[in-house]
PDB file of C-alpha atoms and ligand atoms in Angstrom:
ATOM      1  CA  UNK A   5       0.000   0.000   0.000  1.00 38.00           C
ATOM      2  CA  UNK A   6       1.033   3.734  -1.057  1.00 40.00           C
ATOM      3  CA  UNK A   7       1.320   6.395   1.459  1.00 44.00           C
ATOM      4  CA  UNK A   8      -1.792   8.221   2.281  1.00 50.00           C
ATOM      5  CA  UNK A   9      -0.314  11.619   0.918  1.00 63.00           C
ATOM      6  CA  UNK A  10      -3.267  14.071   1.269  1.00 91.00           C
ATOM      7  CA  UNK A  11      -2.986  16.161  -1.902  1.00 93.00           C
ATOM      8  CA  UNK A  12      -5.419  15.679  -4.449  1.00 95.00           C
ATOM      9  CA  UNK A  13      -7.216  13.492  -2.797  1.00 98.00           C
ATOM     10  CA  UNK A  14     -10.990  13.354  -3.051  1.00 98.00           C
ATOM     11  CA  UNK A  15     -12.372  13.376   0.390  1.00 98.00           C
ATOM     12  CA  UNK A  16     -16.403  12.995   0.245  1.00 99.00           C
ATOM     13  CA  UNK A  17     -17.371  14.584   3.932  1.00 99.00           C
ATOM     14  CA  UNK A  18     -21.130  14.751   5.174  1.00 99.00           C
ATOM     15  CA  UNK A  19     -22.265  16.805   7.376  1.00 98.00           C
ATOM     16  CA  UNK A  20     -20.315  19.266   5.979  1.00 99.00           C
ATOM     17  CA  UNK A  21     -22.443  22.742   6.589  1.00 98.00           C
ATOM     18  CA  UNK A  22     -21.668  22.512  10.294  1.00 98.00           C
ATOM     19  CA  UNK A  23     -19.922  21.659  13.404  1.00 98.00           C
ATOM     20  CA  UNK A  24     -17.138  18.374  12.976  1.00 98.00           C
ATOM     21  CA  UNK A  25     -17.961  17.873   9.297  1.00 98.00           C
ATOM     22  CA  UNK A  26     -17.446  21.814   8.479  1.00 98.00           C
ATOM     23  CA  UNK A  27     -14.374  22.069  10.311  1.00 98.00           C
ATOM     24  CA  UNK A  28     -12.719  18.422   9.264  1.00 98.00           C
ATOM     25  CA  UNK A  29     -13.561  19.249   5.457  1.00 98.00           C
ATOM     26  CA  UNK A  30     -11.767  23.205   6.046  1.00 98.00           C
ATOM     27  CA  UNK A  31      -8.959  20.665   7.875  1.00 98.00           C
ATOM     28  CA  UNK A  32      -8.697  18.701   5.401  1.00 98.00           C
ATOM     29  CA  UNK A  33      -8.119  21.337   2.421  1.00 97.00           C
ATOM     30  CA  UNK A  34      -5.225  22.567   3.937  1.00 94.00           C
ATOM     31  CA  UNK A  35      -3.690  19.376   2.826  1.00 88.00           C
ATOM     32  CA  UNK A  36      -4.505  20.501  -0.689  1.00 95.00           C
ATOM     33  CA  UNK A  37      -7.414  18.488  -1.057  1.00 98.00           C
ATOM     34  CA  UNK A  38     -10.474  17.885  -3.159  1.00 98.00           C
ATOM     35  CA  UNK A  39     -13.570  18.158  -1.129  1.00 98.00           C
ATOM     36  CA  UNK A  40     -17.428  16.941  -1.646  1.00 99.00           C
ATOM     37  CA  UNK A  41     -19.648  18.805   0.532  1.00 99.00           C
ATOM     38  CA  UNK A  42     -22.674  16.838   1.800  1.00 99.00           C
ATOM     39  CA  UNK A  43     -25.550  17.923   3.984  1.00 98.00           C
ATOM     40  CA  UNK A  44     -28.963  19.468   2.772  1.00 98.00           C
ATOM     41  CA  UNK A  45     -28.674  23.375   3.663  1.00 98.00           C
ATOM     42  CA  UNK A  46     -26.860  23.817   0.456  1.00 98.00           C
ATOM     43  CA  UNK A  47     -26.021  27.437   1.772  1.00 98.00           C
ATOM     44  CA  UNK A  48     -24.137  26.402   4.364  1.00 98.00           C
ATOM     45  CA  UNK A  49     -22.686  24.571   2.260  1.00 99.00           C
ATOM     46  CA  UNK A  50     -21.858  27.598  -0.597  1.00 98.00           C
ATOM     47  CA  UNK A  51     -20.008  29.109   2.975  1.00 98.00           C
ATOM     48  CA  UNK A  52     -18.137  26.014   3.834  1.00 98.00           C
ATOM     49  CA  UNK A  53     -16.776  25.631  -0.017  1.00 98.00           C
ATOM     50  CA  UNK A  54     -15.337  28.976   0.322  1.00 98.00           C
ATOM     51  CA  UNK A  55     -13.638  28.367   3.783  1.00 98.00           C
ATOM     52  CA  UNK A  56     -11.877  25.096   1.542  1.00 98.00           C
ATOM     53  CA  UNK A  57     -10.924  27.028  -1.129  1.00 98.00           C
ATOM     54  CA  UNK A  58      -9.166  29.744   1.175  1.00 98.00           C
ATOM     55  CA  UNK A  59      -7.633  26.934   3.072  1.00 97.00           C
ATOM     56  CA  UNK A  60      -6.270  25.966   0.025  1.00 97.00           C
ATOM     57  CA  UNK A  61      -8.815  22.919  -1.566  1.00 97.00           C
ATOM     58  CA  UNK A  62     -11.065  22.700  -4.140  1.00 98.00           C
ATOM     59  CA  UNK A  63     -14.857  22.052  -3.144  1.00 98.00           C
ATOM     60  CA  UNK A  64     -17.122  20.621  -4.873  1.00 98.00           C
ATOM     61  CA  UNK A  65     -21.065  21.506  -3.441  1.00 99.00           C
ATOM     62  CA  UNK A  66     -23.652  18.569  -3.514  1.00 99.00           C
ATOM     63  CA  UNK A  67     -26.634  18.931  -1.932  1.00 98.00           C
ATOM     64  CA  UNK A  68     -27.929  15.942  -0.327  1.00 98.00           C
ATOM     65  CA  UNK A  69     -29.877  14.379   2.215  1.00 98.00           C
ATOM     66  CA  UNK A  70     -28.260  11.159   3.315  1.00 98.00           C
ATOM     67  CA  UNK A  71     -31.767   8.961   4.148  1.00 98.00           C
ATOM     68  CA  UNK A  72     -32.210   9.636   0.547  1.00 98.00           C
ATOM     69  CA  UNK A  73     -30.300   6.351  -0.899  1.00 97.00           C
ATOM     70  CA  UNK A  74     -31.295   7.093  -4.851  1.00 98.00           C
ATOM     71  CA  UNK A  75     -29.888  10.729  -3.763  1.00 98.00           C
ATOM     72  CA  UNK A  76     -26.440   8.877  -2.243  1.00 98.00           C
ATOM     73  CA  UNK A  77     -26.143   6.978  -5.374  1.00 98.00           C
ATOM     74  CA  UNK A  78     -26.530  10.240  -7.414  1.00 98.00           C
ATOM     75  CA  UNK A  79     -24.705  12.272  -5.625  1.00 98.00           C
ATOM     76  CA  UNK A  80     -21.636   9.937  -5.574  1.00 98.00           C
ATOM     77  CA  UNK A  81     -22.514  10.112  -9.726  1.00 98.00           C
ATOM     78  CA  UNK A  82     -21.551  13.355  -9.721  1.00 98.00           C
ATOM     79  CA  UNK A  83     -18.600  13.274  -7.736  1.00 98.00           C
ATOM     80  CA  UNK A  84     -17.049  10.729 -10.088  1.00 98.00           C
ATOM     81  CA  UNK A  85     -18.072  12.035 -12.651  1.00 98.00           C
ATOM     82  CA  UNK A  86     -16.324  15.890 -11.544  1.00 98.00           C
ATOM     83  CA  UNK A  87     -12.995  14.275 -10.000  1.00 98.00           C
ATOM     84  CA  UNK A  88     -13.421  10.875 -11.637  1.00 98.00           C
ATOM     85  CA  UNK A  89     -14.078   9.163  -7.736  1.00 98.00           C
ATOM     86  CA  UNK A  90     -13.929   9.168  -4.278  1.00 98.00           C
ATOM     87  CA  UNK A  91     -10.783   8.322  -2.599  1.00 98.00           C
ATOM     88  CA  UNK A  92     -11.688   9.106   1.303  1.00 98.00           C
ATOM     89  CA  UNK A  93     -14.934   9.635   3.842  1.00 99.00           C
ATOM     90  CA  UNK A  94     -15.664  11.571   6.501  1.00 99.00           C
ATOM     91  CA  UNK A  95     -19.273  10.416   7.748  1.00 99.00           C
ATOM     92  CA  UNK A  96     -20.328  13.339   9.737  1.00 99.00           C
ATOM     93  CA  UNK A  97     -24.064  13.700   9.530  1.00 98.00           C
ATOM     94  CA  UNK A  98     -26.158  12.375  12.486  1.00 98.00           C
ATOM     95  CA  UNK A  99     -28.998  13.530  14.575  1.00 98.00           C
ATOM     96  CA  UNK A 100     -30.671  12.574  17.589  1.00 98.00           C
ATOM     97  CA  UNK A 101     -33.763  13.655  19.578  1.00 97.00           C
ATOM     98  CA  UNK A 102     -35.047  14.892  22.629  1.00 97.00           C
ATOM     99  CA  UNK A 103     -37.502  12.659  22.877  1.00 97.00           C
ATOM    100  CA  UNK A 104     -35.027   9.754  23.586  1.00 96.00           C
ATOM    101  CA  UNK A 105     -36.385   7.601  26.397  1.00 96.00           C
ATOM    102  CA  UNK A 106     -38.953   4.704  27.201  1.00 97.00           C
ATOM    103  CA  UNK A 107     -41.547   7.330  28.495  1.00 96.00           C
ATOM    104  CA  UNK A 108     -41.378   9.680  25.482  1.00 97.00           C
ATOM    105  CA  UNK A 109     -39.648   8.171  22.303  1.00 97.00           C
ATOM    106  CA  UNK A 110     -41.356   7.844  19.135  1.00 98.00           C
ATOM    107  CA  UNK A 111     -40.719   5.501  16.922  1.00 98.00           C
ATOM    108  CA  UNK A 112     -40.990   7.419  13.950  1.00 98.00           C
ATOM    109  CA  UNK A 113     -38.264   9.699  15.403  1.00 98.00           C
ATOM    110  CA  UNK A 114     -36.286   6.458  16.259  1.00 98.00           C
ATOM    111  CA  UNK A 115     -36.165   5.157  12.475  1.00 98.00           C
ATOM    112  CA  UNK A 116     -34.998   8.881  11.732  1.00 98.00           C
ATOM    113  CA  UNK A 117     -32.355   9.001  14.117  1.00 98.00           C
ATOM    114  CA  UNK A 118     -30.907   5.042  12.695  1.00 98.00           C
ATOM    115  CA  UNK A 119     -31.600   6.189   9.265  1.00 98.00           C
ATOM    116  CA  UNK A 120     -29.258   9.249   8.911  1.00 98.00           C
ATOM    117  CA  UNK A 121     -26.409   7.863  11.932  1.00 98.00           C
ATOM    118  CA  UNK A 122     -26.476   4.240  10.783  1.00 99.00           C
ATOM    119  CA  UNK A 123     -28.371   3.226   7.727  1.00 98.00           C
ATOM    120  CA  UNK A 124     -26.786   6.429   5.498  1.00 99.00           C
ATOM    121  CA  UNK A 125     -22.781   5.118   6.629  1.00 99.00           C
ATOM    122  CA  UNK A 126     -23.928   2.004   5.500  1.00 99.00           C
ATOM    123  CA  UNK A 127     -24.984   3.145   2.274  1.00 98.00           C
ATOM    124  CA  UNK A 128     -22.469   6.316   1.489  1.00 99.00           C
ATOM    125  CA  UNK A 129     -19.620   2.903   2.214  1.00 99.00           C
ATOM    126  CA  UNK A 130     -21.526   0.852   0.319  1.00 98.00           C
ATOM    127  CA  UNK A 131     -21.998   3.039  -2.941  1.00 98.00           C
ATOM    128  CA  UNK A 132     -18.343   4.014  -2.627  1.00 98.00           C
ATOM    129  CA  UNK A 133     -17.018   0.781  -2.256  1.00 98.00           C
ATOM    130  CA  UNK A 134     -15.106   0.195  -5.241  1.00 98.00           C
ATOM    131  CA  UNK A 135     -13.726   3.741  -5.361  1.00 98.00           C
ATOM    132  CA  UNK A 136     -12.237   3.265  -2.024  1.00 98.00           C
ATOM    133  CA  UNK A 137     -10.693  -0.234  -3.327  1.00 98.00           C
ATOM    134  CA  UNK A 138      -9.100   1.442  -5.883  1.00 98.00           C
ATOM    135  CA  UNK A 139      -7.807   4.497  -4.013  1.00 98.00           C
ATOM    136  CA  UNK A 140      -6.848   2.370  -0.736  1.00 98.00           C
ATOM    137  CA  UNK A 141      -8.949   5.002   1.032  1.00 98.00           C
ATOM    138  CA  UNK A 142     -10.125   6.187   4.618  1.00 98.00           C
ATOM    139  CA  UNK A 143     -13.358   5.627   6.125  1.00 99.00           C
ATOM    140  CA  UNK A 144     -13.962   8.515   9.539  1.00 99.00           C
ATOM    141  CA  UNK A 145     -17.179   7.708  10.741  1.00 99.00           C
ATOM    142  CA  UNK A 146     -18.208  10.259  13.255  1.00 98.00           C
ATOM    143  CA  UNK A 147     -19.508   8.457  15.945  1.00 98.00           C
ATOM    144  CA  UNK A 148     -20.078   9.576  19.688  1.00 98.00           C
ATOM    145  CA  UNK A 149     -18.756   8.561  23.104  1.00 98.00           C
ATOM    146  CA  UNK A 150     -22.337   6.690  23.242  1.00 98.00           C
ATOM    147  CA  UNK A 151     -20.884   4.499  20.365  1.00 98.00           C
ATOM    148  CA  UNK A 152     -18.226   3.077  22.142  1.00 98.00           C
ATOM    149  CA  UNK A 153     -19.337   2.506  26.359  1.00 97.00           C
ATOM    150  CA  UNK A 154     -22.883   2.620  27.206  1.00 95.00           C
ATOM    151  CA  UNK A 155     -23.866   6.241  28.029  1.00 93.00           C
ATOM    152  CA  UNK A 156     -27.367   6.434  30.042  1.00 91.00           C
ATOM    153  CA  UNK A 157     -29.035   9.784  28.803  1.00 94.00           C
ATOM    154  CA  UNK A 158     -27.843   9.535  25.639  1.00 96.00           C
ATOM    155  CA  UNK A 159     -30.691   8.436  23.797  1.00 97.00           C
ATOM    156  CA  UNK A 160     -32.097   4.448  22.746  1.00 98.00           C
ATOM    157  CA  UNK A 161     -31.994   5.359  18.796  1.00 98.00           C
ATOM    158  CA  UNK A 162     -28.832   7.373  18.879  1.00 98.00           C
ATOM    159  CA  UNK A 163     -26.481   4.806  21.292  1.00 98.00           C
ATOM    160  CA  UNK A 164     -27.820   1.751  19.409  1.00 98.00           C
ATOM    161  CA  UNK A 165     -27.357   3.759  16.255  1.00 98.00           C
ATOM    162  CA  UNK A 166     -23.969   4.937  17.007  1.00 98.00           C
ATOM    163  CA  UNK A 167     -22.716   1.402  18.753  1.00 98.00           C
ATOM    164  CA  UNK A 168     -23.545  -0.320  15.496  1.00 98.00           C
ATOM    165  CA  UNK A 169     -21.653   2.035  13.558  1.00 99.00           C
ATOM    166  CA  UNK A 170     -18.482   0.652  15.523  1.00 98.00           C
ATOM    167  CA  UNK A 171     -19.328  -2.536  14.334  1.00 98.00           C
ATOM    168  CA  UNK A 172     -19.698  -1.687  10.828  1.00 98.00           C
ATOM    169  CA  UNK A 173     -16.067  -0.005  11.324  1.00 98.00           C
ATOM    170  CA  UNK A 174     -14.962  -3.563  12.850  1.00 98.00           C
ATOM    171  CA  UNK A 175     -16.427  -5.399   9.696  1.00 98.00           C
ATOM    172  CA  UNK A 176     -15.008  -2.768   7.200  1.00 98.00           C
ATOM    173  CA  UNK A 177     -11.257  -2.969   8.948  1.00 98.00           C
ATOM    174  CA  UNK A 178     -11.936  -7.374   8.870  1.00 98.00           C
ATOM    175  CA  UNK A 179     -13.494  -7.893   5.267  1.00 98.00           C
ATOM    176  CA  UNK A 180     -11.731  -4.924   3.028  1.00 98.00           C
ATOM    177  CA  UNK A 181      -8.314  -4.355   4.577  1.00 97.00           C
ATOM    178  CA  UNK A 182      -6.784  -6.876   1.726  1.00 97.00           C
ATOM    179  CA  UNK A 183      -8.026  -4.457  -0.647  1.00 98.00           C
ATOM    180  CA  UNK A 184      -6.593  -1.520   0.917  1.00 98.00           C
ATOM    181  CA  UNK A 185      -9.572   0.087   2.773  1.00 98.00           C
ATOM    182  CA  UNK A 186      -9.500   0.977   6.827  1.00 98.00           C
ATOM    183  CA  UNK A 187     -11.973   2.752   8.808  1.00 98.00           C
ATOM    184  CA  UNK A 188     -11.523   4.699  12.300  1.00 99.00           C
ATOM    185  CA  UNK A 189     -14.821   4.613  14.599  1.00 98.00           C
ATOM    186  CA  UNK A 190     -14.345   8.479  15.817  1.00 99.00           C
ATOM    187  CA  UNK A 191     -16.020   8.789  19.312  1.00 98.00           C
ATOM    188  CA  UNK A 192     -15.830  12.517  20.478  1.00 98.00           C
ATOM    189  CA  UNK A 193     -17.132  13.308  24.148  1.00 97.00           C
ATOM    190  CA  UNK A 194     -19.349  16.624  24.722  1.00 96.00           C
ATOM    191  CA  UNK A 195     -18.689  18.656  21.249  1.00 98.00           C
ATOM    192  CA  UNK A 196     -20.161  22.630  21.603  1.00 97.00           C
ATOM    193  CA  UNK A 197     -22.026  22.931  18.249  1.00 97.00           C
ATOM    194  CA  UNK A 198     -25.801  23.252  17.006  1.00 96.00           C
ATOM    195  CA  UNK A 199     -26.026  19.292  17.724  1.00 96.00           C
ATOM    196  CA  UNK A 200     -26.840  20.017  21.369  1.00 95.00           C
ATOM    197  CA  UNK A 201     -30.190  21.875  20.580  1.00 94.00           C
ATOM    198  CA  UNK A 202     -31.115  18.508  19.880  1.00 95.00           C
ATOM    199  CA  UNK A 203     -30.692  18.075  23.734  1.00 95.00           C
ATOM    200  CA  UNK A 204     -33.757  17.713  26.400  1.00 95.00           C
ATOM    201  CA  UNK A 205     -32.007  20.256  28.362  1.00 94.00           C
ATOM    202  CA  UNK A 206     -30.141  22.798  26.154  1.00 95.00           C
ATOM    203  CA  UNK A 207     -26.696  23.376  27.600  1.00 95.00           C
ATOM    204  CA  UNK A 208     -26.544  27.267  28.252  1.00 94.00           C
ATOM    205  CA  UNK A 209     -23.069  28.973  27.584  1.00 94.00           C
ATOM    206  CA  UNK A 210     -21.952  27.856  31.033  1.00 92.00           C
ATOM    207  CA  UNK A 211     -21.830  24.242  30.867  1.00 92.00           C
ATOM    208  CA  UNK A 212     -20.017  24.384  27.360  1.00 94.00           C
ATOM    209  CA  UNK A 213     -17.431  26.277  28.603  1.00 93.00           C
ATOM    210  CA  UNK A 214     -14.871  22.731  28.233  1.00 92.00           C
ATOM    211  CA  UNK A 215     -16.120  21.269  25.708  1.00 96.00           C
ATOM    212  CA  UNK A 216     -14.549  19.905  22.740  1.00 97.00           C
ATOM    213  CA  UNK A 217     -14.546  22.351  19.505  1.00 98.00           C
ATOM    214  CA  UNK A 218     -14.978  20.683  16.441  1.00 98.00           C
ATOM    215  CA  UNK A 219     -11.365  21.993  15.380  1.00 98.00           C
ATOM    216  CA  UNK A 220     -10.488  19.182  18.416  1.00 98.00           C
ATOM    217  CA  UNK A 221     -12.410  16.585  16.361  1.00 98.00           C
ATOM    218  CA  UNK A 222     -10.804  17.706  13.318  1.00 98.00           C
ATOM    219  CA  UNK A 223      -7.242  17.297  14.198  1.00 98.00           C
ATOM    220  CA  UNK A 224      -8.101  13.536  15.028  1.00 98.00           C
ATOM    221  CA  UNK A 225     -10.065  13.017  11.666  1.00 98.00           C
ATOM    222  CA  UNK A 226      -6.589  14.526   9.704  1.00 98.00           C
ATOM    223  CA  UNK A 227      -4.318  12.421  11.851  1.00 98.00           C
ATOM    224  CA  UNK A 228      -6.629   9.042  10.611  1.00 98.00           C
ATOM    225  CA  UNK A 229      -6.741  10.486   7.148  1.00 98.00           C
ATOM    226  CA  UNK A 230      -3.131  11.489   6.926  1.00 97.00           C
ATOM    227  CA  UNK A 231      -1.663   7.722   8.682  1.00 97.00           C
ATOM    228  CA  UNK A 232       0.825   5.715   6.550  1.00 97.00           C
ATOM    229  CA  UNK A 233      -0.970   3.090   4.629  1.00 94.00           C
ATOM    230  CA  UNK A 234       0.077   0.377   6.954  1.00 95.00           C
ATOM    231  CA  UNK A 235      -1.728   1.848   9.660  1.00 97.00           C
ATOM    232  CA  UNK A 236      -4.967   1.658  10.947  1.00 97.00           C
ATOM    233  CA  UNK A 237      -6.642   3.887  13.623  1.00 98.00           C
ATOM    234  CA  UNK A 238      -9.164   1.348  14.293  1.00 98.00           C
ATOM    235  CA  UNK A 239     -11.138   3.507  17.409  1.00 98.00           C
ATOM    236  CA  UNK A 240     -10.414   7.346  18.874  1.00 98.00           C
ATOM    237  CA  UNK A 241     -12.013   8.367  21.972  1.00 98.00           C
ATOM    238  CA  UNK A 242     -11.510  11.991  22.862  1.00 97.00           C
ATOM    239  CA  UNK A 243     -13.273  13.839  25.565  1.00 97.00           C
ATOM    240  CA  UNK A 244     -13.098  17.368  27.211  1.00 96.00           C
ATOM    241  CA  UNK A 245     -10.458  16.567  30.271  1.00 94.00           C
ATOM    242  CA  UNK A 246     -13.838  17.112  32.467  1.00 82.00           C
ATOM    243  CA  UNK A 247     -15.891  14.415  31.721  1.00 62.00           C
ATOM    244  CA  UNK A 248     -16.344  12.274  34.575  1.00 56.00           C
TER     245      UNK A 248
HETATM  246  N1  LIG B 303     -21.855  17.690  19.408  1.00 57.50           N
HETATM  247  C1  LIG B 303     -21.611  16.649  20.178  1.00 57.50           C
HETATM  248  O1  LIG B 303     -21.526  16.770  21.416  1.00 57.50           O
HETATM  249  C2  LIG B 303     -21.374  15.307  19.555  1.00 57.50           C
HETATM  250  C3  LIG B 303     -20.734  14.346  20.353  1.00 57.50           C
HETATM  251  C4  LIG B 303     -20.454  13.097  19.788  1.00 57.50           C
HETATM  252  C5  LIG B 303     -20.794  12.834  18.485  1.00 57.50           C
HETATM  253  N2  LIG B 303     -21.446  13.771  17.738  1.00 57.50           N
HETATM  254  C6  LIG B 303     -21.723  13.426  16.345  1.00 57.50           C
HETATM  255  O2  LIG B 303     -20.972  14.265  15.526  1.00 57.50           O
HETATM  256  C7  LIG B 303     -21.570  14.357  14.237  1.00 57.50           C
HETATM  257  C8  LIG B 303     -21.547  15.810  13.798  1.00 57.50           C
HETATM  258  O3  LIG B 303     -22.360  16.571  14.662  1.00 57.50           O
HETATM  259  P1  LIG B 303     -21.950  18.037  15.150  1.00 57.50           P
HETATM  260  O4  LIG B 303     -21.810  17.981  16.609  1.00 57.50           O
HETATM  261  O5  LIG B 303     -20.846  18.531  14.332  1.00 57.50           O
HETATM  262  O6  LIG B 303     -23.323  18.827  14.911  1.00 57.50           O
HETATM  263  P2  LIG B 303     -23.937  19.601  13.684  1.00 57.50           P
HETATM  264  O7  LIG B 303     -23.189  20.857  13.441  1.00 57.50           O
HETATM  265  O8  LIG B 303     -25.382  19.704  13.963  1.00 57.50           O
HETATM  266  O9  LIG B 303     -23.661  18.631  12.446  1.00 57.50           O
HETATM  267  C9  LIG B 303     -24.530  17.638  12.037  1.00 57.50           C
HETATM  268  C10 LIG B 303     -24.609  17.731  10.529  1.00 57.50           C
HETATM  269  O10 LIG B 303     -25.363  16.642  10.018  1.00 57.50           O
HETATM  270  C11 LIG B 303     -26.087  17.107   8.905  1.00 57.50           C
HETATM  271  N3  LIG B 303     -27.241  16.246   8.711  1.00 57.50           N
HETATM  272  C12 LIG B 303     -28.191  15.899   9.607  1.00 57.50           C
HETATM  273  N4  LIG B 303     -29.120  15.135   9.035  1.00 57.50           N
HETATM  274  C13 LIG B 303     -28.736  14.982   7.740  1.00 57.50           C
HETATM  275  C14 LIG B 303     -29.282  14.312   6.630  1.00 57.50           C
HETATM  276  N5  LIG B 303     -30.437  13.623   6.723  1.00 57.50           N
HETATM  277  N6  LIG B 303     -28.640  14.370   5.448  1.00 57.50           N
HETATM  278  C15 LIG B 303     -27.485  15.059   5.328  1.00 57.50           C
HETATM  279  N7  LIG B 303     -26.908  15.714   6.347  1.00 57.50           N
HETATM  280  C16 LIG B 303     -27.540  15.682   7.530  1.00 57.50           C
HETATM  281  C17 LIG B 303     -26.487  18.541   9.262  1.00 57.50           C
HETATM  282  O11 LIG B 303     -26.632  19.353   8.113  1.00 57.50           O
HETATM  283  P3  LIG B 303     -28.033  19.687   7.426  1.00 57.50           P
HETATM  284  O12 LIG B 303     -28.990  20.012   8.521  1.00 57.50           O
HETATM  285  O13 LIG B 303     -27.716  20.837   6.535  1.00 57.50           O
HETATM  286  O14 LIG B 303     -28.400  18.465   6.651  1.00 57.50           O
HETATM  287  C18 LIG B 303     -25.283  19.027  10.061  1.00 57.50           C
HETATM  288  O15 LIG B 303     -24.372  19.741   9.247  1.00 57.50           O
HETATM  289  C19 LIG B 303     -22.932  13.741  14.364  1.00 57.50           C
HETATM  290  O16 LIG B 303     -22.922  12.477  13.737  1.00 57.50           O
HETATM  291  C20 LIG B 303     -23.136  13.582  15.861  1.00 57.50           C
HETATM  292  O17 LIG B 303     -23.903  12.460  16.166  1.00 57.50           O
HETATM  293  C21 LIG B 303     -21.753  14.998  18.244  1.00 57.50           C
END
């Protein structure tokens, strides 16, 4: 396997308007990268592109909602067709609810919430598959704290959803690493961006004083994305010093 030298690249990041995936796809350019921009508020992503570009990338700008699988399939269409594939991902879209225990969980919220954190990595890997053969590439899959110990409070949908993406990390590093293709299960602790509206109780300025930033997150995805070929950051755990 070649070394994983970052420029030109074509890193395909989700979640890309905000928090973790904005700031890992800006962390990325500076490598001199080639970056797809995923999420569905394509002006947030317009504002991201131009962050890559000043960092010293090339963005690309598609649109897309990730429980959309036709959409995944066509948006990867366009990538390959722009840059001619995909080499790396960074899966950074995910949602959760406040509505996350026995007592008040819906189950139409629950499908959401494994849709978009588990059943869209499956599918973004799945329709990229061959590209990443071919380019020996990087899987990041965002995942939470809640994805790698059990985490009461959490949430049912978002820890099952977010455990199971560890596994789906485990099978990718077991089944594809002959052809060239590892994957890093990325569990950041408390992170202070828009995710935590998503919250029961809405952290006030106060209690995010600590945090993680999402530039904190970044650095980790860059060190998994910029590893020599031969090896693999199979699981990161990083939380604020604080967490108890
Ligand atoms: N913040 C934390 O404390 C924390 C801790 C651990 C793990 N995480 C995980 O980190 C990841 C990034 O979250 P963040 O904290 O950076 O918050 P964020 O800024 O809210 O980022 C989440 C991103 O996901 C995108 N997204 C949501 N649903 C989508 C869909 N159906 N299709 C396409 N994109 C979608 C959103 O963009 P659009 O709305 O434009 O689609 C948004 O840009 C998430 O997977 C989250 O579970 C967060």
């Amino acid at each position: 396997m070649s070394e994983q030298s970052g420029a030109g690249r074509v890193v395909w990041v989700t979640g890309a308007g905000s928090g973790m995936g904005r700031a890992a796809a800006v962390a990325a350019a500076a490598g001199g990268r080639r970056i797809a921009l995923s999420g569905r508020r394509a002006d947030a992503l317009e504002s991201v592109a131009d962050d890559v570009r000043a960092a010293g990338g090339e963005a690309l700008v598609v649109p897309l909602d990730v429980t959309d699988i036709a959409a995944i399939d066509a948006a990867h269409a366009r990538i390959a067709e722009t840059w001619g594939g995909v080499d790396d991902l960074v899966l950074s879209a995910g949602l959760n609810t406040p509505r996350r225990t026995w007592e008040n969980q819906r189950i139409d919220d629950f499908q959401s919430v494994v849709a978009t954190n588990l059943t869209a990595v499956a599918a973004v890997v799945q329709a990229t598959i061959a590209d990443l053969r071919r380019a020996h590439g990087t899987v990041v899959a965002i995942s939470s704290v809640a994805g790698w110990a059990f985490k009461p409070g959490a949430g049912i949908a978002y820890a099952a959803s977010k455990t199971a993406v560890g596994v789906l990390c485990r099978d990718l590093n077991v089944a594809e690493w002959q052809n060239g293709v590892r994957a890093t299960h990325l569990c950041p602790g408390d992170v202070d961006t828009d995710f935590l509206s998503m919250r029961p109780e809405v952290p006030d300025a106060a209690n995010r004083e600590g945090m993680l930033s999402p530039d904190d997150v970044a650095r980790a995805v860059l060190f998994a994305l910029d590893s020599p070929a031969h090896v693999r950051i199979d699981e990161l755990v990083i939380t604020p010093t604080h967490l108890r």
